[in-house]
Tab-separated table of C-alpha atoms and ligand atoms in Angstrom:
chain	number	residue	atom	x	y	z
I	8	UNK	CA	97.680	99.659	79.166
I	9	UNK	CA	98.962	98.590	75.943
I	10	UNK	CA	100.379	95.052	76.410
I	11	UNK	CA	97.344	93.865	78.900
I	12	UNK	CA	93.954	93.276	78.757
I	13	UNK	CA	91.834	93.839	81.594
I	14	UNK	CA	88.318	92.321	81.875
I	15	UNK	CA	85.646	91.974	84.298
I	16	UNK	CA	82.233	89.945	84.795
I	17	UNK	CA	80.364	89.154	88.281
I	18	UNK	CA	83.043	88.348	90.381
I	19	UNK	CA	85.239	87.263	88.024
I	20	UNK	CA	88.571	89.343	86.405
I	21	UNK	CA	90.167	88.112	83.295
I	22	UNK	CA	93.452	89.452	82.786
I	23	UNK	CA	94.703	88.786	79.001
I	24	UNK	CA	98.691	89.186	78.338
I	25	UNK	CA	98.177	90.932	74.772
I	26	UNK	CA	101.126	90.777	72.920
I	27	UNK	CA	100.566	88.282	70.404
I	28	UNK	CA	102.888	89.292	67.562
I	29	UNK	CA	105.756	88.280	70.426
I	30	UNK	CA	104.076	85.229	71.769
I	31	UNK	CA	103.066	87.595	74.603
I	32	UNK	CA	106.842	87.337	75.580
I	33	UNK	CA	107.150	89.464	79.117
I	34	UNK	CA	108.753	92.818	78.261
I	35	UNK	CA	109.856	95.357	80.996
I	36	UNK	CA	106.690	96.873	79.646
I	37	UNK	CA	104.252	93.767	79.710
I	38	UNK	CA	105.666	93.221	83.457
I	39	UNK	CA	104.929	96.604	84.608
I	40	UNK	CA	101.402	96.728	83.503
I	41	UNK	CA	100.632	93.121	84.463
I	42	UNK	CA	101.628	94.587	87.981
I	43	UNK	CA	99.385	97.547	87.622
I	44	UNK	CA	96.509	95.627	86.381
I	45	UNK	CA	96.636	92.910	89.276
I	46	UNK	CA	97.169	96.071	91.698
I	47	UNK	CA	93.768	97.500	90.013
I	48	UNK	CA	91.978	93.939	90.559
I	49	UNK	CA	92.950	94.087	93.756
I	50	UNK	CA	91.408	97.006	94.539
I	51	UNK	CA	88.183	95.838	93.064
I	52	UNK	CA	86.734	94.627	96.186
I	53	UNK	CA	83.779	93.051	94.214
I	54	UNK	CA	86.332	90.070	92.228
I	55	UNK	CA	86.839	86.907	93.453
I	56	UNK	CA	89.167	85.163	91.541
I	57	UNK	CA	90.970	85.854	88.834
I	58	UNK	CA	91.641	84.024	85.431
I	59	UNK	CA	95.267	84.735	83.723
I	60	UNK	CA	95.692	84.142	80.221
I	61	UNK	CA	97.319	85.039	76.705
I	62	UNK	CA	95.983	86.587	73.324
I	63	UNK	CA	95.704	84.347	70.464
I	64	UNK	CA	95.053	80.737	70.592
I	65	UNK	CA	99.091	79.800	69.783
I	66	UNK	CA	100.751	81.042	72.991
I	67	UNK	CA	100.053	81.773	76.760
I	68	UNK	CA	103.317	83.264	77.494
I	69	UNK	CA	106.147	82.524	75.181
I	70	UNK	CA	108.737	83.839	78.013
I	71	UNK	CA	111.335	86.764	78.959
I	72	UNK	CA	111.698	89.129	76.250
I	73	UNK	CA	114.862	87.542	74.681
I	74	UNK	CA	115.751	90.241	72.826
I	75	UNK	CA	115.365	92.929	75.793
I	76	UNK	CA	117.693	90.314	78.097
I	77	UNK	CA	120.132	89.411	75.710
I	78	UNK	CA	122.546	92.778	76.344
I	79	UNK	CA	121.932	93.480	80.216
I	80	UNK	CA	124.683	93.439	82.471
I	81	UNK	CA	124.522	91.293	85.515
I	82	UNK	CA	122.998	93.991	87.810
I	83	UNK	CA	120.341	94.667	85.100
I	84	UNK	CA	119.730	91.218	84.837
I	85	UNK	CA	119.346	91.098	88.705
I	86	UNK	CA	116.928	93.895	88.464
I	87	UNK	CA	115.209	92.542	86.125
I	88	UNK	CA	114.524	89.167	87.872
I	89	UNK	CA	113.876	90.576	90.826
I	90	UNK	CA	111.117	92.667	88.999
I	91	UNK	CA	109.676	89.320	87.841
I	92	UNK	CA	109.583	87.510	90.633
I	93	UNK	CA	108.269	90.416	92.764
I	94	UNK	CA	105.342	90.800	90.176
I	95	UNK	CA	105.081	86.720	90.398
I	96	UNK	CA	104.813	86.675	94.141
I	97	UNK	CA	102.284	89.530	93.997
I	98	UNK	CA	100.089	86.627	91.974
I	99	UNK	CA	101.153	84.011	94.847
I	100	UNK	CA	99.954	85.687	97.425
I	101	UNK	CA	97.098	87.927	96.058
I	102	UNK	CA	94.176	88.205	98.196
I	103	UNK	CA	92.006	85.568	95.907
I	104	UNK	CA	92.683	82.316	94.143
I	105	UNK	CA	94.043	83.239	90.152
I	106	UNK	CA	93.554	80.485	88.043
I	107	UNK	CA	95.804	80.041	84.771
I	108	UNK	CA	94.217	79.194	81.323
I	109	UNK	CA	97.458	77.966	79.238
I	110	UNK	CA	96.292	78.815	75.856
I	111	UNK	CA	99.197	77.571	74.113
I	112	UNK	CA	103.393	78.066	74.887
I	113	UNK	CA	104.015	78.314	78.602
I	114	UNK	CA	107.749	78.454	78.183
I	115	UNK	CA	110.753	79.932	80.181
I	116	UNK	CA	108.742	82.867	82.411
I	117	UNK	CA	105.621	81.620	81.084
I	118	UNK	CA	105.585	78.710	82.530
I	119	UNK	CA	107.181	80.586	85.893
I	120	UNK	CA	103.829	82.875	85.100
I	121	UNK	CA	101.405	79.351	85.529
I	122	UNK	CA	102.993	77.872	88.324
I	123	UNK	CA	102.339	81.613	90.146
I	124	UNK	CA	99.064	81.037	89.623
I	125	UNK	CA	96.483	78.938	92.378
I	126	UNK	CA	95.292	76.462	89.546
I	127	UNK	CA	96.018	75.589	86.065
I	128	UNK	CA	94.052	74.865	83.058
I	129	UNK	CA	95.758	73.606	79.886
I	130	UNK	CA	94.750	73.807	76.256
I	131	UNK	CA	95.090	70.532	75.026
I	132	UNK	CA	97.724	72.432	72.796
I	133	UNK	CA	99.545	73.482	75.414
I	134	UNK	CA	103.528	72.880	75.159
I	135	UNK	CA	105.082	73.686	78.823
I	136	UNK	CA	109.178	74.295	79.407
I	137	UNK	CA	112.114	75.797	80.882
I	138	UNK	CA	114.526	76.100	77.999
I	139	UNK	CA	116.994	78.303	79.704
I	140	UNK	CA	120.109	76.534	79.773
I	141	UNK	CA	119.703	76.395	75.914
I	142	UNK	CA	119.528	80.186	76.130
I	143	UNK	CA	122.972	80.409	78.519
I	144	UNK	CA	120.977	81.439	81.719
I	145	UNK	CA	118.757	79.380	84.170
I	146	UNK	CA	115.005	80.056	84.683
I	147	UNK	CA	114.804	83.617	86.186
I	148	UNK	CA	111.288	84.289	87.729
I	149	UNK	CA	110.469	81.363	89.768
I	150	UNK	CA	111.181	78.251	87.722
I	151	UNK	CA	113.959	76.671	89.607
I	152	UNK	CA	111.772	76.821	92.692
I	153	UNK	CA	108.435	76.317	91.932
I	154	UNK	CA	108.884	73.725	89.253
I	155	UNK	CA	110.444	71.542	92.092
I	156	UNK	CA	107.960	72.087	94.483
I	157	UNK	CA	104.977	71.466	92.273
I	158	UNK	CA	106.872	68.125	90.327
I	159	UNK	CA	109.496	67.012	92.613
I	160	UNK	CA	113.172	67.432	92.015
I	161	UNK	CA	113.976	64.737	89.799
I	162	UNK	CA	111.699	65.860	87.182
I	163	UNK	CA	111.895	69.433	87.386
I	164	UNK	CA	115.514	68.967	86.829
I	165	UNK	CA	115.131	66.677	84.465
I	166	UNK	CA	112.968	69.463	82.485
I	167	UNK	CA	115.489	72.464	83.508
I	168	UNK	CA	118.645	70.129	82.507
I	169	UNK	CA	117.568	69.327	79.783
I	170	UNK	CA	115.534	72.211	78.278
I	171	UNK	CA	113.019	70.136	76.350
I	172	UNK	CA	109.319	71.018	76.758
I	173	UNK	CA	106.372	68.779	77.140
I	174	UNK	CA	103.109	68.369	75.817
I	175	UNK	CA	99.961	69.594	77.916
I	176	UNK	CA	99.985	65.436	78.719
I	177	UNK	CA	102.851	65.096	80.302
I	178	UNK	CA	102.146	67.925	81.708
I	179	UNK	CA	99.078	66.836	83.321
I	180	UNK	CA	100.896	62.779	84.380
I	181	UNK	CA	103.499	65.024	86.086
I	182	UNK	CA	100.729	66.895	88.230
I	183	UNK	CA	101.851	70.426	86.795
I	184	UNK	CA	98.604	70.711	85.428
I	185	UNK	CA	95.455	70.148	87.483
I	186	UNK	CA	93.053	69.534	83.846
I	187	UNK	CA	93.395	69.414	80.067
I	188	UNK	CA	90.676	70.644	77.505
I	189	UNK	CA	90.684	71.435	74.099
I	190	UNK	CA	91.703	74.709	73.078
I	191	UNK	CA	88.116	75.859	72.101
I	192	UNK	CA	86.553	75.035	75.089
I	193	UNK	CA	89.352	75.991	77.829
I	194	UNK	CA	88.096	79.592	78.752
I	195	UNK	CA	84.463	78.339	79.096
I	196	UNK	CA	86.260	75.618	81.712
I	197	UNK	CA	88.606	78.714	83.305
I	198	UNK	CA	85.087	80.581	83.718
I	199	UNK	CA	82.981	77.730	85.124
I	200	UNK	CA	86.053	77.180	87.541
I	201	UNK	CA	86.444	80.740	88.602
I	202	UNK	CA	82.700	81.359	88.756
I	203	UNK	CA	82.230	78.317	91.019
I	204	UNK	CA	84.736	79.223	93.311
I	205	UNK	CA	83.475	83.042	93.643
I	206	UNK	CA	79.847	81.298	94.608
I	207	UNK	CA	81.315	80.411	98.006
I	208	UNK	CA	82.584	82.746	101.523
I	209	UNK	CA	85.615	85.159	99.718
I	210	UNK	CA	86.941	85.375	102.934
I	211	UNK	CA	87.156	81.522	103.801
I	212	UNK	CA	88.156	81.305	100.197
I	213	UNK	CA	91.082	83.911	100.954
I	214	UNK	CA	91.750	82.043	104.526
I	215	UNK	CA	92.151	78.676	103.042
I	216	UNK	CA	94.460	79.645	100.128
I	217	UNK	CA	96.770	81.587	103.002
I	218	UNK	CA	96.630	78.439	105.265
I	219	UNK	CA	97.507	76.067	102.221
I	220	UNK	CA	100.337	78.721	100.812
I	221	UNK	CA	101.617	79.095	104.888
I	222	UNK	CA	101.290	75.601	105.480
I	223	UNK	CA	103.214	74.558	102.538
I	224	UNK	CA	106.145	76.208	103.705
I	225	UNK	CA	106.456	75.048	107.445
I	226	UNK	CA	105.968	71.643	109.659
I	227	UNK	CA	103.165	70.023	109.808
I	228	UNK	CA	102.874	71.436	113.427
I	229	UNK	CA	103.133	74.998	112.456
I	230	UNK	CA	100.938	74.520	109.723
I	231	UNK	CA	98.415	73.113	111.505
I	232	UNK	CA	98.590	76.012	114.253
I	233	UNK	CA	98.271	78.608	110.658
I	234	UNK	CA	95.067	76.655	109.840
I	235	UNK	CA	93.580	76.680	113.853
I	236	UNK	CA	94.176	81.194	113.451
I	237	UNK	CA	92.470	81.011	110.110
I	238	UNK	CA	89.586	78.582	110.552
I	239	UNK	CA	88.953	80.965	114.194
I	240	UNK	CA	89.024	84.099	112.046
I	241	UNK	CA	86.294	82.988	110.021
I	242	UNK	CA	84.247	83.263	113.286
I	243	UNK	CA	84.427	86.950	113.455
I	244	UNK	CA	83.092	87.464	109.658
I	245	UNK	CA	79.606	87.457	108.807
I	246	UNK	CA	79.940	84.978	106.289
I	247	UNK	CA	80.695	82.170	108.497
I	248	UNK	CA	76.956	83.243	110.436
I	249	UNK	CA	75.205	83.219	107.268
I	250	UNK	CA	76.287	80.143	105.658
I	251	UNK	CA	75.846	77.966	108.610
I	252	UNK	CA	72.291	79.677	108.563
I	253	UNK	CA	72.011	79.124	105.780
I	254	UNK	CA	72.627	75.312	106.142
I	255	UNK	CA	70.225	74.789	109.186
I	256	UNK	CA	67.734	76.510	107.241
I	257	UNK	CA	68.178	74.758	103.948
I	258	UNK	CA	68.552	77.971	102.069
I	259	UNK	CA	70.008	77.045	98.627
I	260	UNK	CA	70.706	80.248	96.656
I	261	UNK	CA	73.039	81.636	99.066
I	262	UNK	CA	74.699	85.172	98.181
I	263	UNK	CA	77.892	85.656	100.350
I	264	UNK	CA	78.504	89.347	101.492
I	265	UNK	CA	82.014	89.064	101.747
I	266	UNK	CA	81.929	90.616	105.499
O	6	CAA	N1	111.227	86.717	73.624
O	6	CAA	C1	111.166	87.597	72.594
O	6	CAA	N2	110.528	87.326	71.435
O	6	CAA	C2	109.936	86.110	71.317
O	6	CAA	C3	109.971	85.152	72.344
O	6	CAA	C4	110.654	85.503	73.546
O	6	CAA	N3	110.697	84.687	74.606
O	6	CAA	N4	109.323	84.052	71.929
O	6	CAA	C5	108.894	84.321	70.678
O	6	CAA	N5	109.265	85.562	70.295
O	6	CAA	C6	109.015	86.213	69.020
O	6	CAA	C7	109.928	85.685	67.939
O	6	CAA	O1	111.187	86.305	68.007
O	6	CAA	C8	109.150	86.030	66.696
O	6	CAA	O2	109.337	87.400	66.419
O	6	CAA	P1	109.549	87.877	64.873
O	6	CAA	O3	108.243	87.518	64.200
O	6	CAA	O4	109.754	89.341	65.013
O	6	CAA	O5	110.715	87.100	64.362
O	6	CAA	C9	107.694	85.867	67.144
O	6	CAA	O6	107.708	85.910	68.573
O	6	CAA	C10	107.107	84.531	66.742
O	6	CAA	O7	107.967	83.508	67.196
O	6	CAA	P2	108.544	82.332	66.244
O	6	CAA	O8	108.659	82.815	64.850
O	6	CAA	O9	109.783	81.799	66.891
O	6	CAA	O10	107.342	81.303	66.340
O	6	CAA	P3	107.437	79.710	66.175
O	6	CAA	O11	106.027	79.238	66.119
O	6	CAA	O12	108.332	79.328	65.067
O	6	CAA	O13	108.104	79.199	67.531
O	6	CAA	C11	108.403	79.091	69.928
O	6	CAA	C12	107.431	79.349	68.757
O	6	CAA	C13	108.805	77.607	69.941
O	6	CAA	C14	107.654	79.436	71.206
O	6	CAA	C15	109.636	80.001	69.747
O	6	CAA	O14	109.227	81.323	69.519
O	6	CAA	C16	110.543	80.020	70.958
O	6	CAA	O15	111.285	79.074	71.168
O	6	CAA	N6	110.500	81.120	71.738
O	6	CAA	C17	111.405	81.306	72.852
O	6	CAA	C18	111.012	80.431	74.026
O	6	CAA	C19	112.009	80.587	75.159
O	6	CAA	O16	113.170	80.268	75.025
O	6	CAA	N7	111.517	81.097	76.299
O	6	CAA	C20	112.350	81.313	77.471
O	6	CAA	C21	112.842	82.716	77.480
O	6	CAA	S1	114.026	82.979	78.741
O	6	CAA	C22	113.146	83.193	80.160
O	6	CAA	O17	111.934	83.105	80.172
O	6	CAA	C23	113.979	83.529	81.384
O	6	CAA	C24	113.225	83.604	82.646
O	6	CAA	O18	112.922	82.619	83.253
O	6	CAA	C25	112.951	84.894	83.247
């Protein structure tokens, strides 16, 4: 892969958009191999979360490749969205939590890239926006509907409308962000994060981020009935025997098998 970084330690894979000279702007080409490289992670049985980032310390994701948009047609342009947003979903729904480190510009798809993500962690650098409507088009992979759900409407229109970006902040009063560090110390925080949250039961882990996700998108009746299936279905894993175990018997350094 030429345009992505892929790197693993313990339970935890980093994957690094690596296209610096273009703000790691998402090319055809950076899409595809994001794709491949989440479909390789996911076949790594041994990671439990996942950190998403950008080279450099000036941009996370500095959006669509402008330059490869600006002359599709309309069924291109279809193609290409629905490219994005599959790979995006693929990050929604992927079988562990992926955290995003926002290293800098999250702009247009890259901020589209952080809200696919579980959890985000902001540079205290960080500049966040959907600018567009300044470019002639509206956000393509994600933003209209995941900036709304995350901020409420009024805001998220507010940023779409009007195009400007915010500061890592704002972005943090407005709940898009869930912490702010500075820049030097962000991927230490994105690795403490990750590595905490591969410490516990992967499959509870997995079980709770499907009930939230499921949940999120129903009543709070159906919800609740998508969180009494997964909370069961911990009872046939051996995890859920060995941590209560482990409790009764005060055993501290636990070591989930994820089984
Ligand atoms: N696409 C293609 N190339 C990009 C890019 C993008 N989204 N963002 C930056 N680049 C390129 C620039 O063209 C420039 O290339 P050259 O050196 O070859 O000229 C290089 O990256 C460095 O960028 P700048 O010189 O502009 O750097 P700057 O520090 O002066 O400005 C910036 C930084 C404010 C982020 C500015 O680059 C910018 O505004 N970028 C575009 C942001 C944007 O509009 N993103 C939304 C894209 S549309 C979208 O994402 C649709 C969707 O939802 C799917």
């Amino acid at each position: 892969m030429e345009t992505i970084l892929l790197n693993t330690e313990g339970h935890v894979a980093t994957i690094t958009i690596n296209r610096p000279k273009a703000l790691n702007a998402l090319s055809t080409q950076v899409l595809t191999e994001l794709n491949e490289a989440l479909d390789e992670v996911n076949a790594n049985k041994d990671v439990y979360c996942v950190i998403i980032t950008g080279a450099g310390d000036k941009s996370f994701v500095a959006g669509a490749d402008i330059a490869e948009m600006k002359d599709k047609s309309v069924e291109e342009a279809a193609a290409y969205g629905k490219f994005g947003n599959e790979v995006f979903r693929k990050i929604e729904t992927f079988r562990c939590p992926v955290i995003a480190a926002i290293n800098g510009f999250a702009l247009g798809g890259g901020c589209e890239l952080a809200m696919s993500c579980d959890i985000r962690l902001a540079a205290d650098t960080a500049v966040f926006g959907q600018p567009e409507v300044g470019l002639g088009i509206t956000p393509g992979f994600g933003g209209t509907q995941r900036l709304a759900r995350l901020v409420g409407a009024g805001i998220a229109k507010e940023m779409i409308f009007g195009a400007r970006n915010i500061k890592a902040d704002r972005a943090y009063a407005i709940n898009l962000v869930n912490a702010v560090y500075p820049l030097e110390e962000l991927m230490g925080a994105a690795m403490k994060m990750a590595n905490g949250i591969a410490k516990n039961a992967p499959i509870a882990v997995a079980y709770s981020k499907q009930a939230i996700n499921k949940g999120l998108q129903t009543d709070i009746d159906g919800g609740i009935e998508i969180e009494v299936e997964e909370f069961s279905n911990c009872f046939a894993t051996e995890d859920q025997t060995y941590g209560m175990t482990c409790f009764l018997e005060k055993v501290k350094d636990k070591a989930f098998s994820n089984k």
